[in-house]
């Protein structure tokens, strides 16, 4: 249960907290912090603290730059001490905030409130979205200048009897820090590529999950820094190796029961589940710019690495965009496999929920599940199964978002406008560069 502001103030004093960090995310998903000393704690808890919104990507125009931070008291926690240096400075606590206009009305460009709006819409229909994400990341060495490289330090991991490598130790440290911060860790394991890891935490409601993802990324990077290495959530840091995804397991609950489960239904799935899955498939092109927002994201979405490239669902194989794991009963869920951890988790959950709810609203039904490896199907077989392609790059994805009214409406015009402008600029910057691949391929030949 959320503590009251008075209880939080009491705890801050008792535990001798020196700094309070007020956290929020911008439209592109970067975590922002306003850190205040003790003298400002009361003001911060009262939701009266102002910051300059014009300095933050996609927030406001210069003429309306003063924004208010409204703390969500249920997100209060005191950080573990990550280093001796930090301990000397004093303890730090944090609160995740919603952003308000100077007149205290909600700010439409705040991703957290965009997600709240969709959650409210779902609850009007009696549904709660639950999400369990599986974020993957790489641990890379830093060079002599302290800059991150793409060199991994755990080649020893290949030998059966090798001592536990640095990556393994670090993953344990990260897991411990997360547990200290209240995370319910279900699994932590090495991934397919050298230096690649996954830590899964228990599913929760959409807002809590988005907050958890933001906190998770911060903690992973912070602990890695302490070890002198670099943790990266870049979707495809090394060509030829598996990229880092963030599969999202999704289910709707209604009156405390999993609304995706129906013992009598086809595949033991309810109509609600089928509509939701059909909505995810229908809007996959329109939402991929949000769930996979970088130029680099699309280099992960290539055949052969268990990342989806086509729009299909399956109850068995991992080449599909949506997989329904074998679990039934309260664990019945759909796993959306395209998102990657570079996304803004608030906006990504917004578009997933919007897509699924639209499937329910329209009563959409998915084509039959594809049980074969889609990478190995011919073009004709794909057509017979109504398997469409996902957008192949960020530019195509932006176009698909522009054409998807349901996704645009869910995000709201303010967010859509700023998001698309920023992503177009990113694409143009990328397109203007002559890459090594082009030189290797064309310089000699043409
Ligand atoms: P995978 O087989 O794809 O690796 P995991 O078993 O690692 O999947 O991940 C399962 C994730 O699904 C966990 O985050 C878990 O909490 C979550 N999960 C379990 N039940 C549900 C549910 N009903 N709704 C949403 N997520 C769920
Ligand atoms: Mg997993
Ligand atoms: Mg697993
Ligand atoms: Mg994985
Ligand atoms: Mg998975």
Short mmCIF file of C-alpha atoms in Angstrom, two decimals, residues 11-375:
data_model
loop_
_atom_site.label_atom_id
_atom_site.label_comp_id
_atom_site.label_asym_id
_atom_site.label_seq_id
_atom_site.Cartn_x
_atom_site.Cartn_y
_atom_site.Cartn_z
CA UNK A 11 10.94 7.63 7.15
CA UNK A 12 13.19 10.14 5.34
CA UNK A 13 14.10 11.64 8.72
CA UNK A 14 14.49 8.35 10.59
CA UNK A 15 16.72 6.84 7.93
CA UNK A 16 18.75 10.01 7.56
CA UNK A 17 18.09 10.42 3.84
CA UNK A 18 20.02 13.40 2.45
CA UNK A 19 18.63 13.65 -1.08
CA UNK A 20 15.28 12.98 -2.68
CA UNK A 21 15.24 12.21 -6.38
CA UNK A 22 12.07 13.02 -8.30
CA UNK A 23 11.98 10.82 -11.36
CA UNK A 24 10.06 10.97 -14.63
CA UNK A 25 10.68 10.05 -18.28
CA UNK A 26 10.61 12.14 -21.41
CA UNK A 27 8.85 11.13 -24.62
CA UNK A 28 11.93 9.33 -25.96
CA UNK A 29 12.14 7.26 -22.76
CA UNK A 30 15.12 8.93 -21.11
CA UNK A 31 14.89 8.95 -17.34
CA UNK A 32 15.07 12.44 -15.87
CA UNK A 33 15.77 13.30 -12.26
CA UNK A 34 15.35 16.42 -10.22
CA UNK A 35 17.32 15.89 -7.01
CA UNK A 36 16.55 18.03 -3.98
CA UNK A 37 18.20 18.39 -0.54
CA UNK A 38 16.41 18.01 2.79
CA UNK A 39 15.25 21.61 2.91
CA UNK A 40 13.01 20.90 -0.09
CA UNK A 41 11.54 17.55 1.00
CA UNK A 42 8.24 18.95 2.26
CA UNK A 43 7.69 21.02 -0.85
CA UNK A 44 8.46 18.00 -3.03
CA UNK A 45 6.01 15.80 -1.12
CA UNK A 46 3.36 18.50 -1.43
CA UNK A 47 3.71 18.36 -5.23
CA UNK A 48 4.74 22.01 -5.33
CA UNK A 49 8.19 21.57 -6.82
CA UNK A 50 8.70 23.19 -10.21
CA UNK A 51 11.20 22.40 -12.93
CA UNK A 52 12.00 23.89 -16.30
CA UNK A 53 10.15 21.71 -18.82
CA UNK A 54 11.53 23.55 -21.85
CA UNK A 55 14.93 21.93 -21.32
CA UNK A 56 13.49 18.46 -21.81
CA UNK A 57 12.89 16.74 -25.14
CA UNK A 58 9.29 16.95 -26.26
CA UNK A 59 7.99 18.66 -23.17
CA UNK A 60 6.83 22.22 -23.69
CA UNK A 61 7.37 25.46 -25.49
CA UNK A 62 9.62 28.07 -23.91
CA UNK A 63 6.64 30.28 -23.01
CA UNK A 64 5.10 27.61 -20.79
CA UNK A 65 8.21 26.12 -19.31
CA UNK A 66 7.38 25.82 -15.61
CA UNK A 67 6.06 22.36 -14.84
CA UNK A 68 5.07 20.73 -11.55
CA UNK A 69 6.23 17.34 -10.27
CA UNK A 70 3.43 15.35 -8.61
CA UNK A 71 4.91 12.39 -6.74
CA UNK A 72 3.20 9.00 -6.82
CA UNK A 73 3.64 7.93 -3.20
CA UNK A 74 3.36 4.24 -4.03
CA UNK A 75 6.72 4.47 -5.82
CA UNK A 76 8.72 5.61 -2.79
CA UNK A 77 11.94 3.78 -2.07
CA UNK A 78 15.35 4.38 -0.55
CA UNK A 79 18.18 3.37 -2.89
CA UNK A 80 20.69 0.77 -1.75
CA UNK A 81 24.17 2.23 -1.41
CA UNK A 82 25.90 1.49 -4.69
CA UNK A 83 29.37 2.69 -3.63
CA UNK A 84 31.46 3.89 -0.67
CA UNK A 85 31.66 7.32 -2.26
CA UNK A 86 27.91 7.47 -2.38
CA UNK A 87 27.53 6.34 1.24
CA UNK A 88 29.69 9.28 2.31
CA UNK A 89 27.35 11.64 0.50
CA UNK A 90 24.33 10.32 2.35
CA UNK A 91 21.39 8.18 1.44
CA UNK A 92 19.20 8.88 -1.57
CA UNK A 93 15.48 8.13 -1.93
CA UNK A 94 13.28 8.42 -4.96
CA UNK A 95 9.68 9.05 -5.99
CA UNK A 96 8.34 8.63 -9.52
CA UNK A 97 6.27 11.63 -10.56
CA UNK A 98 3.51 12.66 -12.89
CA UNK A 99 3.97 16.00 -14.65
CA UNK A 100 1.42 18.78 -14.24
CA UNK A 101 0.95 22.21 -15.77
CA UNK A 102 1.40 25.28 -13.52
CA UNK A 103 -2.38 25.24 -12.93
CA UNK A 104 -2.04 21.61 -11.67
CA UNK A 105 -3.83 20.09 -14.66
CA UNK A 106 -2.18 16.95 -16.09
CA UNK A 107 0.39 17.56 -18.83
CA UNK A 108 -0.58 15.75 -22.05
CA UNK A 109 3.04 15.11 -23.04
CA UNK A 110 3.78 13.05 -19.91
CA UNK A 111 4.19 9.39 -21.00
CA UNK A 112 3.17 8.10 -17.57
CA UNK A 113 -0.18 9.85 -17.79
CA UNK A 114 -0.65 8.72 -21.38
CA UNK A 115 -0.43 5.16 -20.04
CA UNK A 116 -2.75 5.96 -17.12
CA UNK A 117 -5.37 7.14 -19.62
CA UNK A 118 -5.33 3.77 -21.43
CA UNK A 119 -5.37 1.87 -18.12
CA UNK A 120 -8.49 3.83 -17.15
CA UNK A 121 -10.07 2.99 -20.47
CA UNK A 122 -9.39 -0.71 -19.92
CA UNK A 123 -10.82 -0.58 -16.42
CA UNK A 124 -14.03 1.01 -17.74
CA UNK A 125 -14.40 -2.26 -19.67
CA UNK A 126 -13.63 -4.21 -16.50
CA UNK A 127 -10.11 -5.20 -17.53
CA UNK A 128 -6.71 -4.87 -15.93
CA UNK A 129 -3.63 -5.42 -18.12
CA UNK A 130 -0.83 -7.42 -16.53
CA UNK A 131 2.62 -7.48 -18.05
CA UNK A 132 5.76 -9.50 -17.37
CA UNK A 133 8.73 -8.15 -19.38
CA UNK A 134 11.96 -10.01 -20.18
CA UNK A 135 14.61 -7.34 -20.70
CA UNK A 136 17.93 -8.48 -22.19
CA UNK A 137 21.20 -6.55 -22.13
CA UNK A 138 24.91 -6.85 -22.81
CA UNK A 139 27.78 -6.31 -20.42
CA UNK A 140 30.75 -4.78 -22.25
CA UNK A 141 34.27 -3.88 -21.18
CA UNK A 142 35.38 -0.25 -21.10
CA UNK A 143 38.63 0.78 -22.82
CA UNK A 144 41.61 2.56 -21.22
CA UNK A 145 39.83 5.91 -21.66
CA UNK A 146 36.75 4.54 -19.92
CA UNK A 147 34.66 4.50 -23.10
CA UNK A 148 32.32 1.53 -23.67
CA UNK A 149 33.45 -1.08 -26.23
CA UNK A 150 31.67 -4.12 -27.68
CA UNK A 151 34.21 -6.48 -26.10
CA UNK A 152 32.73 -8.91 -23.60
CA UNK A 153 34.68 -10.28 -20.66
CA UNK A 154 33.04 -13.64 -20.27
CA UNK A 155 34.59 -15.90 -22.88
CA UNK A 156 35.55 -18.11 -19.96
CA UNK A 157 31.85 -18.93 -19.72
CA UNK A 158 32.26 -21.34 -22.61
CA UNK A 159 34.39 -23.78 -20.59
CA UNK A 160 32.55 -26.16 -18.34
CA UNK A 161 34.88 -25.93 -15.38
CA UNK A 162 35.86 -22.28 -15.69
CA UNK A 163 35.39 -20.20 -12.55
CA UNK A 164 32.37 -17.94 -12.44
CA UNK A 165 33.07 -15.07 -14.81
CA UNK A 166 32.77 -11.38 -14.16
CA UNK A 167 29.43 -11.18 -15.97
CA UNK A 168 27.97 -13.84 -13.74
CA UNK A 169 29.13 -12.10 -10.54
CA UNK A 170 27.83 -8.79 -11.80
CA UNK A 171 24.45 -10.32 -12.62
CA UNK A 172 24.22 -11.56 -9.04
CA UNK A 173 25.05 -8.10 -7.72
CA UNK A 174 22.40 -6.56 -9.96
CA UNK A 175 19.86 -9.15 -8.83
CA UNK A 176 20.66 -8.45 -5.17
CA UNK A 177 20.27 -4.69 -5.66
CA UNK A 178 16.91 -5.23 -7.38
CA UNK A 179 15.69 -7.52 -4.59
CA UNK A 180 16.73 -4.85 -2.06
CA UNK A 181 14.55 -2.43 -3.98
CA UNK A 182 11.52 -4.71 -3.78
CA UNK A 183 11.71 -6.50 -7.14
CA UNK A 184 10.36 -10.03 -7.29
CA UNK A 185 12.99 -11.70 -9.50
CA UNK A 186 11.76 -14.88 -11.19
CA UNK A 187 14.84 -15.77 -13.23
CA UNK A 188 18.29 -14.42 -14.06
CA UNK A 189 20.33 -16.17 -16.69
CA UNK A 190 22.96 -15.91 -19.34
CA UNK A 191 21.58 -15.41 -22.84
CA UNK A 192 22.54 -16.82 -26.22
CA UNK A 193 25.34 -14.37 -27.09
CA UNK A 194 28.56 -13.97 -25.09
CA UNK A 195 28.17 -11.16 -22.58
CA UNK A 196 24.38 -11.15 -22.92
CA UNK A 197 22.07 -11.50 -19.92
CA UNK A 198 18.39 -11.59 -19.04
CA UNK A 199 16.74 -10.87 -15.70
CA UNK A 200 13.00 -11.55 -15.48
CA UNK A 201 10.84 -10.00 -12.80
CA UNK A 202 7.34 -10.89 -11.84
CA UNK A 203 4.44 -9.49 -13.82
CA UNK A 204 2.35 -6.63 -12.41
CA UNK A 205 -0.13 -4.02 -13.56
CA UNK A 206 0.90 -1.94 -16.57
CA UNK A 207 1.88 1.23 -14.70
CA UNK A 208 3.95 -0.63 -12.10
CA UNK A 209 5.62 -2.63 -14.87
CA UNK A 210 6.58 0.50 -16.79
CA UNK A 211 7.99 2.03 -13.58
CA UNK A 212 9.84 -1.24 -12.92
CA UNK A 213 11.42 -1.27 -16.38
CA UNK A 214 12.63 2.32 -15.96
CA UNK A 215 14.08 1.50 -12.52
CA UNK A 216 15.54 -1.79 -13.76
CA UNK A 217 17.53 -0.09 -16.52
CA UNK A 218 18.87 2.47 -14.08
CA UNK A 219 19.97 -0.18 -11.56
CA UNK A 220 21.64 -2.41 -14.19
CA UNK A 221 23.66 0.52 -15.53
CA UNK A 222 24.50 1.80 -12.07
CA UNK A 223 25.82 -1.52 -10.75
CA UNK A 224 27.78 -2.14 -13.98
CA UNK A 225 29.44 1.25 -13.60
CA UNK A 226 30.56 0.21 -10.12
CA UNK A 227 32.26 -2.82 -11.69
CA UNK A 228 34.04 -0.69 -14.29
CA UNK A 229 32.06 -2.21 -17.15
CA UNK A 230 29.21 -0.95 -19.32
CA UNK A 231 25.68 -2.35 -19.47
CA UNK A 232 23.92 -1.65 -22.76
CA UNK A 233 20.28 -2.08 -23.74
CA UNK A 234 21.12 -1.34 -27.39
CA UNK A 235 18.95 -3.71 -29.46
CA UNK A 236 21.69 -5.02 -31.78
CA UNK A 237 25.16 -4.02 -30.61
CA UNK A 238 27.06 -6.71 -32.53
CA UNK A 239 26.12 -7.86 -36.06
CA UNK A 240 25.90 -11.65 -36.31
CA UNK A 241 25.05 -12.15 -32.63
CA UNK A 242 21.60 -12.23 -31.04
CA UNK A 243 20.22 -8.81 -30.26
CA UNK A 244 18.61 -7.71 -27.00
CA UNK A 245 14.85 -7.82 -26.91
CA UNK A 246 12.25 -7.25 -24.25
CA UNK A 247 9.49 -9.79 -24.80
CA UNK A 248 6.34 -8.68 -23.03
CA UNK A 249 3.99 -11.30 -21.56
CA UNK A 250 0.49 -9.84 -21.55
CA UNK A 251 -2.81 -10.90 -20.02
CA UNK A 252 -6.08 -9.26 -19.09
CA UNK A 253 -7.66 -9.93 -15.73
CA UNK A 254 -11.34 -9.35 -14.95
CA UNK A 255 -12.77 -9.62 -11.44
CA UNK A 256 -9.59 -11.30 -10.23
CA UNK A 257 -9.66 -13.96 -12.95
CA UNK A 258 -7.52 -14.39 -16.03
CA UNK A 259 -9.82 -13.32 -18.89
CA UNK A 260 -7.62 -15.06 -21.49
CA UNK A 261 -8.40 -18.54 -20.16
CA UNK A 262 -11.37 -20.57 -21.28
CA UNK A 263 -11.25 -24.28 -20.66
CA UNK A 264 -13.78 -24.92 -23.45
CA UNK A 265 -12.25 -22.49 -25.96
CA UNK A 266 -10.10 -23.33 -28.94
CA UNK A 267 -6.53 -23.76 -27.62
CA UNK A 268 -8.22 -23.18 -24.21
CA UNK A 269 -8.19 -19.49 -25.03
CA UNK A 270 -11.16 -17.17 -24.52
CA UNK A 271 -12.69 -14.99 -27.22
CA UNK A 272 -11.19 -12.04 -25.32
CA UNK A 273 -7.71 -13.54 -25.75
CA UNK A 274 -8.27 -14.14 -29.47
CA UNK A 275 -9.58 -10.58 -29.99
CA UNK A 276 -6.63 -9.17 -28.05
CA UNK A 277 -4.12 -11.19 -30.07
CA UNK A 278 -5.84 -10.16 -33.32
CA UNK A 279 -5.57 -6.52 -32.22
CA UNK A 280 -1.83 -6.93 -31.56
CA UNK A 281 -1.39 -8.41 -35.04
CA UNK A 282 -3.58 -5.77 -36.69
CA UNK A 283 -1.68 -2.85 -35.14
CA UNK A 284 1.82 -4.35 -35.11
CA UNK A 285 3.00 -2.13 -38.00
CA UNK A 286 1.56 0.99 -36.36
CA UNK A 287 3.04 0.33 -32.94
CA UNK A 288 6.50 -0.95 -33.86
CA UNK A 289 7.99 2.58 -34.04
CA UNK A 290 7.12 2.88 -30.35
CA UNK A 291 8.12 -0.61 -29.17
CA UNK A 292 11.28 -0.60 -31.34
CA UNK A 293 12.20 3.07 -31.61
CA UNK A 294 15.83 3.17 -32.79
CA UNK A 295 17.44 2.92 -36.23
CA UNK A 296 19.33 0.03 -34.66
CA UNK A 297 16.14 -1.72 -33.45
CA UNK A 298 15.44 -2.99 -36.97
CA UNK A 299 18.83 -4.70 -37.17
CA UNK A 300 17.61 -7.01 -34.42
CA UNK A 301 14.39 -7.78 -36.32
CA UNK A 302 16.07 -9.98 -38.93
CA UNK A 303 15.60 -13.74 -39.55
CA UNK A 304 17.56 -16.36 -37.67
CA UNK A 305 17.85 -14.96 -34.12
CA UNK A 306 14.43 -15.76 -32.61
CA UNK A 307 13.37 -12.14 -33.22
CA UNK A 308 10.16 -11.70 -35.22
CA UNK A 309 10.18 -10.31 -38.78
CA UNK A 310 6.63 -11.30 -39.72
CA UNK A 311 3.17 -10.70 -38.33
CA UNK A 312 1.82 -14.02 -37.12
CA UNK A 313 0.97 -15.84 -33.92
CA UNK A 314 1.77 -19.30 -32.69
CA UNK A 315 1.10 -21.60 -29.76
CA UNK A 316 4.48 -23.25 -30.19
CA UNK A 317 7.25 -21.55 -32.07
CA UNK A 318 9.49 -18.64 -31.23
CA UNK A 319 9.76 -17.15 -34.70
CA UNK A 320 6.25 -15.67 -34.41
CA UNK A 321 5.45 -12.11 -33.35
CA UNK A 322 2.96 -13.33 -30.74
CA UNK A 323 3.53 -16.62 -28.95
CA UNK A 324 1.05 -18.15 -26.52
CA UNK A 325 3.10 -20.08 -23.94
CA UNK A 326 1.75 -23.47 -22.87
CA UNK A 327 0.64 -22.34 -19.40
CA UNK A 328 -3.12 -22.11 -18.86
CA UNK A 329 -5.32 -21.16 -15.93
CA UNK A 330 -4.17 -17.95 -14.22
CA UNK A 331 -0.90 -18.04 -16.19
CA UNK A 332 -2.61 -17.84 -19.60
CA UNK A 333 -0.92 -15.09 -21.57
CA UNK A 334 0.28 -13.82 -24.93
CA UNK A 335 3.96 -13.03 -25.38
CA UNK A 336 4.66 -10.12 -27.73
CA UNK A 337 8.19 -10.73 -28.99
CA UNK A 338 9.11 -7.62 -30.96
CA UNK A 339 9.67 -4.95 -28.27
CA UNK A 340 13.22 -4.12 -27.33
CA UNK A 341 14.53 -2.50 -24.16
CA UNK A 342 15.35 0.83 -25.86
CA UNK A 343 11.63 1.68 -25.91
CA UNK A 344 9.89 4.13 -23.63
CA UNK A 345 8.15 1.54 -21.41
CA UNK A 346 5.15 3.80 -20.70
CA UNK A 347 4.44 4.47 -24.36
CA UNK A 348 5.18 0.86 -25.36
CA UNK A 349 2.62 -0.47 -22.86
CA UNK A 350 0.17 2.21 -24.01
CA UNK A 351 0.29 1.03 -27.62
CA UNK A 352 0.14 -2.68 -26.69
CA UNK A 353 -2.95 -2.06 -24.59
CA UNK A 354 -4.53 0.16 -27.26
CA UNK A 355 -3.96 -2.49 -29.93
CA UNK A 356 -5.42 -5.29 -27.81
CA UNK A 357 -8.44 -3.25 -26.71
CA UNK A 358 -9.14 -2.29 -30.31
CA UNK A 359 -9.16 -6.00 -31.19
CA UNK A 360 -11.79 -6.50 -28.46
CA UNK A 361 -13.81 -3.46 -29.53
CA UNK A 362 -13.89 -4.54 -33.18
CA UNK A 363 -14.31 -8.24 -32.33
CA UNK A 364 -11.30 -9.09 -34.54
CA UNK A 365 -10.22 -12.71 -34.87
CA UNK A 366 -6.70 -13.84 -35.75
CA UNK A 367 -5.92 -16.18 -38.65
CA UNK A 368 -5.06 -19.75 -37.57
CA UNK A 369 -1.83 -19.96 -35.57
CA UNK A 370 1.33 -20.71 -37.55
CA UNK A 371 3.06 -23.66 -35.91
CA UNK A 372 5.98 -23.90 -38.32
CA UNK A 373 9.23 -21.99 -38.37
CA UNK A 374 8.24 -18.86 -40.31
CA UNK A 375 11.82 -18.11 -41.35
#
